[in-house]
Coordinates of C-alpha atoms and ligand atoms in Angstrom, one line a residue:
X1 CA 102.7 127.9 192.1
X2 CA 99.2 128.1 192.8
X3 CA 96.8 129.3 190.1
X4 CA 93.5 129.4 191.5
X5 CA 93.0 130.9 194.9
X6 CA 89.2 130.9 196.9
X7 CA 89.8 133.1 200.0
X8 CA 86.6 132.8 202.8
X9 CA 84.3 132.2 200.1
X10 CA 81.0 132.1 201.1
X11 CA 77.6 131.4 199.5
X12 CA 74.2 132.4 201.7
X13 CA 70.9 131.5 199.9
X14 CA 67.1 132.9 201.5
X15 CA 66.3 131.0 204.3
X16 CA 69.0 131.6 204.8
X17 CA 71.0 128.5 204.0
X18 CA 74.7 128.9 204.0
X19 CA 75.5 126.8 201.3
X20 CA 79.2 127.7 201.4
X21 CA 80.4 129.0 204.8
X22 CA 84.0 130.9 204.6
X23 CA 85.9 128.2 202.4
X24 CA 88.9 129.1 200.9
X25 CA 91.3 126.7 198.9
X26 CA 94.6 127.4 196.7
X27 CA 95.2 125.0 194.0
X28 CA 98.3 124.8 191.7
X29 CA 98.9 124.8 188.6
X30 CA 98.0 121.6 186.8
X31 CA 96.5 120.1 189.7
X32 CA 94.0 118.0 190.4
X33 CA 91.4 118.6 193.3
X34 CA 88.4 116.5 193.9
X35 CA 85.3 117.9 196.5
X36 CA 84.5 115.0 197.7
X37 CA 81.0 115.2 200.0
X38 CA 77.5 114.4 200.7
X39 CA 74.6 115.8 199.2
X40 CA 74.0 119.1 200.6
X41 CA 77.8 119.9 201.7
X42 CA 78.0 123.1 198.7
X43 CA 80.1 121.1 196.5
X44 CA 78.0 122.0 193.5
X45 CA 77.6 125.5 194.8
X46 CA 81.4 126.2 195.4
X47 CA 81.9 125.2 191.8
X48 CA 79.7 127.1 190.2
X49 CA 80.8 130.2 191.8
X50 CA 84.5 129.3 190.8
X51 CA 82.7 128.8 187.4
X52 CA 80.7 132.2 187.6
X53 CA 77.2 130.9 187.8
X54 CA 76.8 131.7 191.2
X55 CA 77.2 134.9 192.7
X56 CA 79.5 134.2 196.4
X57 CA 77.8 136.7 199.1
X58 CA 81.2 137.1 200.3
X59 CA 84.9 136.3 199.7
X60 CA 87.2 136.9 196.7
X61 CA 88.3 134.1 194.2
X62 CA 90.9 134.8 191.8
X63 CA 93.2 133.4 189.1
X64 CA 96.9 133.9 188.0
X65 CA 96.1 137.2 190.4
X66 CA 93.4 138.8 188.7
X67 CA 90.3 138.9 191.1
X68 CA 87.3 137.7 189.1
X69 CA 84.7 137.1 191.9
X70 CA 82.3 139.0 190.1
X71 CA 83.2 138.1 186.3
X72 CA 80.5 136.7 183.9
X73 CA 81.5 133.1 183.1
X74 CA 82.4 133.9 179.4
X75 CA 84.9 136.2 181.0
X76 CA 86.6 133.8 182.7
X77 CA 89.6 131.5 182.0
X78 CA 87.4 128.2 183.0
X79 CA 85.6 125.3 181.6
X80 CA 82.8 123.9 183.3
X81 CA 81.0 120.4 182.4
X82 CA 77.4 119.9 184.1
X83 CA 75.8 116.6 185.2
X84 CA 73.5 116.7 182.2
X85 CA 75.4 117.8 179.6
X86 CA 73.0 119.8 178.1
X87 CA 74.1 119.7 174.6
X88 CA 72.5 121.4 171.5
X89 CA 70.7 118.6 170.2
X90 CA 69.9 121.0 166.9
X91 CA 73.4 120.9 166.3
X92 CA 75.8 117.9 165.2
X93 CA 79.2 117.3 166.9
X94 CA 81.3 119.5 165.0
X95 CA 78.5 122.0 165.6
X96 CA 78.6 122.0 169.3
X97 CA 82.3 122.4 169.5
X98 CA 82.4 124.8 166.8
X99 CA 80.1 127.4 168.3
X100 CA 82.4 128.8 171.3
X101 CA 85.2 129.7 169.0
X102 CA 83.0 130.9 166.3
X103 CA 81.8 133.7 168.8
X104 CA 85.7 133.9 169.4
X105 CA 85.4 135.2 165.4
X106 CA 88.4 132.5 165.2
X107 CA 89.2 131.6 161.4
X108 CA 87.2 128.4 159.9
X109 CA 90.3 126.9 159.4
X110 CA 91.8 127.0 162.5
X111 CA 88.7 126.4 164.1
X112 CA 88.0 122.8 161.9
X113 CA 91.9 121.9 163.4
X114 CA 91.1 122.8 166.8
X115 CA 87.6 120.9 166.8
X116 CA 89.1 117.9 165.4
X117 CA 91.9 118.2 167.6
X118 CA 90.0 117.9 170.7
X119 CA 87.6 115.3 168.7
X120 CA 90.4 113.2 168.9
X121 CA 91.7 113.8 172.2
X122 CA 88.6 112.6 173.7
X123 CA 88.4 109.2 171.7
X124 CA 86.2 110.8 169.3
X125 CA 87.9 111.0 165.9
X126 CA 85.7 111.4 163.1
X127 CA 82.3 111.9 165.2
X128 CA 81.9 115.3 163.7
X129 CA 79.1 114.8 161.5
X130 CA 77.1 113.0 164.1
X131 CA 73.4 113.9 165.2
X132 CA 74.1 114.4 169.1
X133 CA 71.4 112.5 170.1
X134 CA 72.9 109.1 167.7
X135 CA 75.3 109.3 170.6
X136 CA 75.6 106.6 173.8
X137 CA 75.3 108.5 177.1
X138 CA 79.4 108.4 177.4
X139 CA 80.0 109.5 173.8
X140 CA 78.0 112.6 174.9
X141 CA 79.9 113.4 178.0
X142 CA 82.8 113.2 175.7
X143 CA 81.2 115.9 173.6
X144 CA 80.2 118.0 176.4
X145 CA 84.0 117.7 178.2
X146 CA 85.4 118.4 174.1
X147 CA 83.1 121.4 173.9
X148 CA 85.0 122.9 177.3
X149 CA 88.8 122.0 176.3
X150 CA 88.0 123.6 172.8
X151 CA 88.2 126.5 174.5
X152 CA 91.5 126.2 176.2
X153 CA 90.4 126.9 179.9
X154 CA 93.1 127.7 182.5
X155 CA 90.9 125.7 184.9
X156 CA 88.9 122.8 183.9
X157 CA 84.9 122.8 186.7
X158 CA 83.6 119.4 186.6
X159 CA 80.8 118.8 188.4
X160 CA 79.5 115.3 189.0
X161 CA 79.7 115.0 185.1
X162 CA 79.6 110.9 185.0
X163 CA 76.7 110.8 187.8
X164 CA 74.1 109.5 185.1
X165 CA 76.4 106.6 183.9
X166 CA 76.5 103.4 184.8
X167 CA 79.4 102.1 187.0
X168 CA 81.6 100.7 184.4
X169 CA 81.2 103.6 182.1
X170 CA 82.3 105.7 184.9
X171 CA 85.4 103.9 186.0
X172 CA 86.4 103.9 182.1
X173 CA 85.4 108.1 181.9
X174 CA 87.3 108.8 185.1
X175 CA 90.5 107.0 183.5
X176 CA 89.9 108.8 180.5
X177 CA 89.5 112.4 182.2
X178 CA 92.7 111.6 184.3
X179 CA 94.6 110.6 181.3
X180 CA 93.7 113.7 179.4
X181 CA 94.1 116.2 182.4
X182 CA 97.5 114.9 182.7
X183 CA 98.2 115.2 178.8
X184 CA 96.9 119.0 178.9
X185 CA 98.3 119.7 182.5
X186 CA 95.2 121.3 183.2
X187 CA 94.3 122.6 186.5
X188 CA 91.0 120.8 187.2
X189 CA 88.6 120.2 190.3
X190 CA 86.2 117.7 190.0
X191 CA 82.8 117.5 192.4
X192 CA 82.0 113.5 193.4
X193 CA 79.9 112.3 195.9
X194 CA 81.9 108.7 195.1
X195 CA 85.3 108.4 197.5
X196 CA 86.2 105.6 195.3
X197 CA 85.7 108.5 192.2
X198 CA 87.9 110.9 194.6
X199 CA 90.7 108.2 195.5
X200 CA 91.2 107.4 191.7
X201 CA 92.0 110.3 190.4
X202 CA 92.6 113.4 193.0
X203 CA 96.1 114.4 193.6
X204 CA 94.3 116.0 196.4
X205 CA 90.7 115.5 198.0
X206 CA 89.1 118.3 199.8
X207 CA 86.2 117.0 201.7
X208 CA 83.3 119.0 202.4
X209 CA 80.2 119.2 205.1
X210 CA 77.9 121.7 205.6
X211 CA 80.1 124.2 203.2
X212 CA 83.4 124.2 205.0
X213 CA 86.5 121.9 204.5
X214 CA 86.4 118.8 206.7
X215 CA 89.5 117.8 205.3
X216 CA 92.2 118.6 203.0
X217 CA 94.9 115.5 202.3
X218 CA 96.8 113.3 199.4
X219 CA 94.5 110.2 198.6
X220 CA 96.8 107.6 200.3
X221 CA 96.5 109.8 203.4
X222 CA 93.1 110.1 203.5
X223 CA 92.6 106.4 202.5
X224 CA 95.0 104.8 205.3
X225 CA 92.4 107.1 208.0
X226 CA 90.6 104.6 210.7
Ligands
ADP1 P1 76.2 119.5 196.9 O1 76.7 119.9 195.6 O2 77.3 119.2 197.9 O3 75.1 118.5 196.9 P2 74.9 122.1 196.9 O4 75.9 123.1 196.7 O5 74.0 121.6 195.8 O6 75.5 120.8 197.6 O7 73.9 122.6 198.0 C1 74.4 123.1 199.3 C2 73.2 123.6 200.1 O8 72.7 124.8 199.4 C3 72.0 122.7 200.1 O9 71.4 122.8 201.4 C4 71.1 123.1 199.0 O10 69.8 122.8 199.2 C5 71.3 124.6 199.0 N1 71.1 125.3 197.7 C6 71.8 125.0 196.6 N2 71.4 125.8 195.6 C7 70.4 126.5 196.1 C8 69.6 127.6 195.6 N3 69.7 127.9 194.3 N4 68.7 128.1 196.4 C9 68.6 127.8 197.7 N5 69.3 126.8 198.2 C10 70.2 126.2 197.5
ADP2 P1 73.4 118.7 193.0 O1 73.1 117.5 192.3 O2 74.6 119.4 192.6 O3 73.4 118.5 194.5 P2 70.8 119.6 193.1 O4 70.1 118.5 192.3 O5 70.7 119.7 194.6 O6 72.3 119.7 192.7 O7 70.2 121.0 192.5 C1 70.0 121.2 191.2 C2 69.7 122.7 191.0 O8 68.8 123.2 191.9 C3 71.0 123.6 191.1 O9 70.9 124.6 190.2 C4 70.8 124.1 192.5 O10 71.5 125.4 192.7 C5 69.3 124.2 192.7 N1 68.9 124.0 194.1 C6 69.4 123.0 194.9 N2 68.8 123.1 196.1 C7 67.9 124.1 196.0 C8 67.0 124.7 196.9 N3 66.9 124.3 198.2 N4 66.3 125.8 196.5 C9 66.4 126.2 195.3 N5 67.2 125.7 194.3 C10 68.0 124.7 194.7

């Protein structure tokens, strides 16, 4: 059952640049999609208007059947993580996770269990009291992927979110982010520039150029190609 459908999406910016050029996509329901793509291909651009920081010129995206093309982010059922995490570095760990569900007006209780909850999913048990900036570079990515899951998105956006970390610390996050999207059975698509990122974790790999869909396959496919 497909959960997420992008039908001719397409993003022009002044220039004009089409950025996204007709791209449409159905993704199912805990599944998980890597763009895969060059610089420049709308990767980044296709997510955030799945995410709703982007405005499509065209097209219609929706999810579970509700159209929300034109939804505010905090109106929609999705989680996005950025490159640079962009954490409140005012706030400690608990802090950062807390605030979402706060504005949710969820009880303190529930939200201290759901906060440690996702703490631990994310190999962060106990890192609640933590200044975010006493954190490694990894530990914060950890945050900043807690601090979307706390929510309970339908669909989780990540975009590039390992690109600053060095090559082991990446291998070890993408095992990680696999091994939790497969716990949670959340439906995820992940923007990488890094085929061997794609081929290690995509059930399916769309590849992008110039804001279309150069192809759509299963890893193994697409890895066997000439
Ligand atoms: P990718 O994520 O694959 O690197 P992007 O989505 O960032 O690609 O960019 C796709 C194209 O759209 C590029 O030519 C880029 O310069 C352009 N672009 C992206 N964002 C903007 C913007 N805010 N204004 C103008 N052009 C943009
Ligand atoms: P990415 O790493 O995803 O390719 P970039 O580093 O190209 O993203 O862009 C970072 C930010 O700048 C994004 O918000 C993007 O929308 C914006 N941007 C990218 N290209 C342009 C452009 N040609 N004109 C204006 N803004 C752009």
């Amino acid at each position: 059952m497909s959960v997420l459908k992008i039908s001719e999406v397409s993003k022009i910016f002044a220039g004009p640049t089409v950025a996204v050029d007709k791209f449409s996509l159905d993704v199912a329901d805990g599944e998980l999609v890597c763009l895969l793509g060059p610089s420049g291909s709308g990767k980044s651009t296709l997510l955030r208007m799945i995410g709703g920081f982007e405005r499509p010129t065209s097209g219609l995206i929706t999810i579970d059947g509700e159209d929300i093309t034109h939804q505010p982010p905090e109106k929609r059922p999705t989680g996005m993580v950025f490159q640079s995490h962009a954490l409140w570095t005012h706030m400690n760990v608990f802090k950062n996770l807390a605030f979402g569900l706060k504005l949710r007006r969820l009880p303190a209780s529930e939200i201290k269990q759901r906060v440690e909850a996702v703490l631990e999913l994310v190999g962060l048990a106990g890192y609640g009291g933590r200044g975010v900036n006493q954190l490694s570079g990894g530990q914060q990515q950890r945050v900043a992927l807690a601090r979307s899951l706390v929510l309970e998105p339908k669909i989780l956006l990540l975009d590039e979110p390992f690109a600053s970390l060095d090559q082991h610390l990446r291998e070890r996050l993408r095992e990680e982010v696999r091994d939790i999207q497969q716990r949670l059975k959340i439906t995820t698509l992940f923007v990488t520039h890094g085929q061997d990122e794609a081929l290690a974790m995509a059930d399916r790999i769309v590849v992008m150029r110039d804001g279309r869909t150069e192809q759509v396959d299963r890893p193994d496919i697409i890895y066997r190609e000439p």
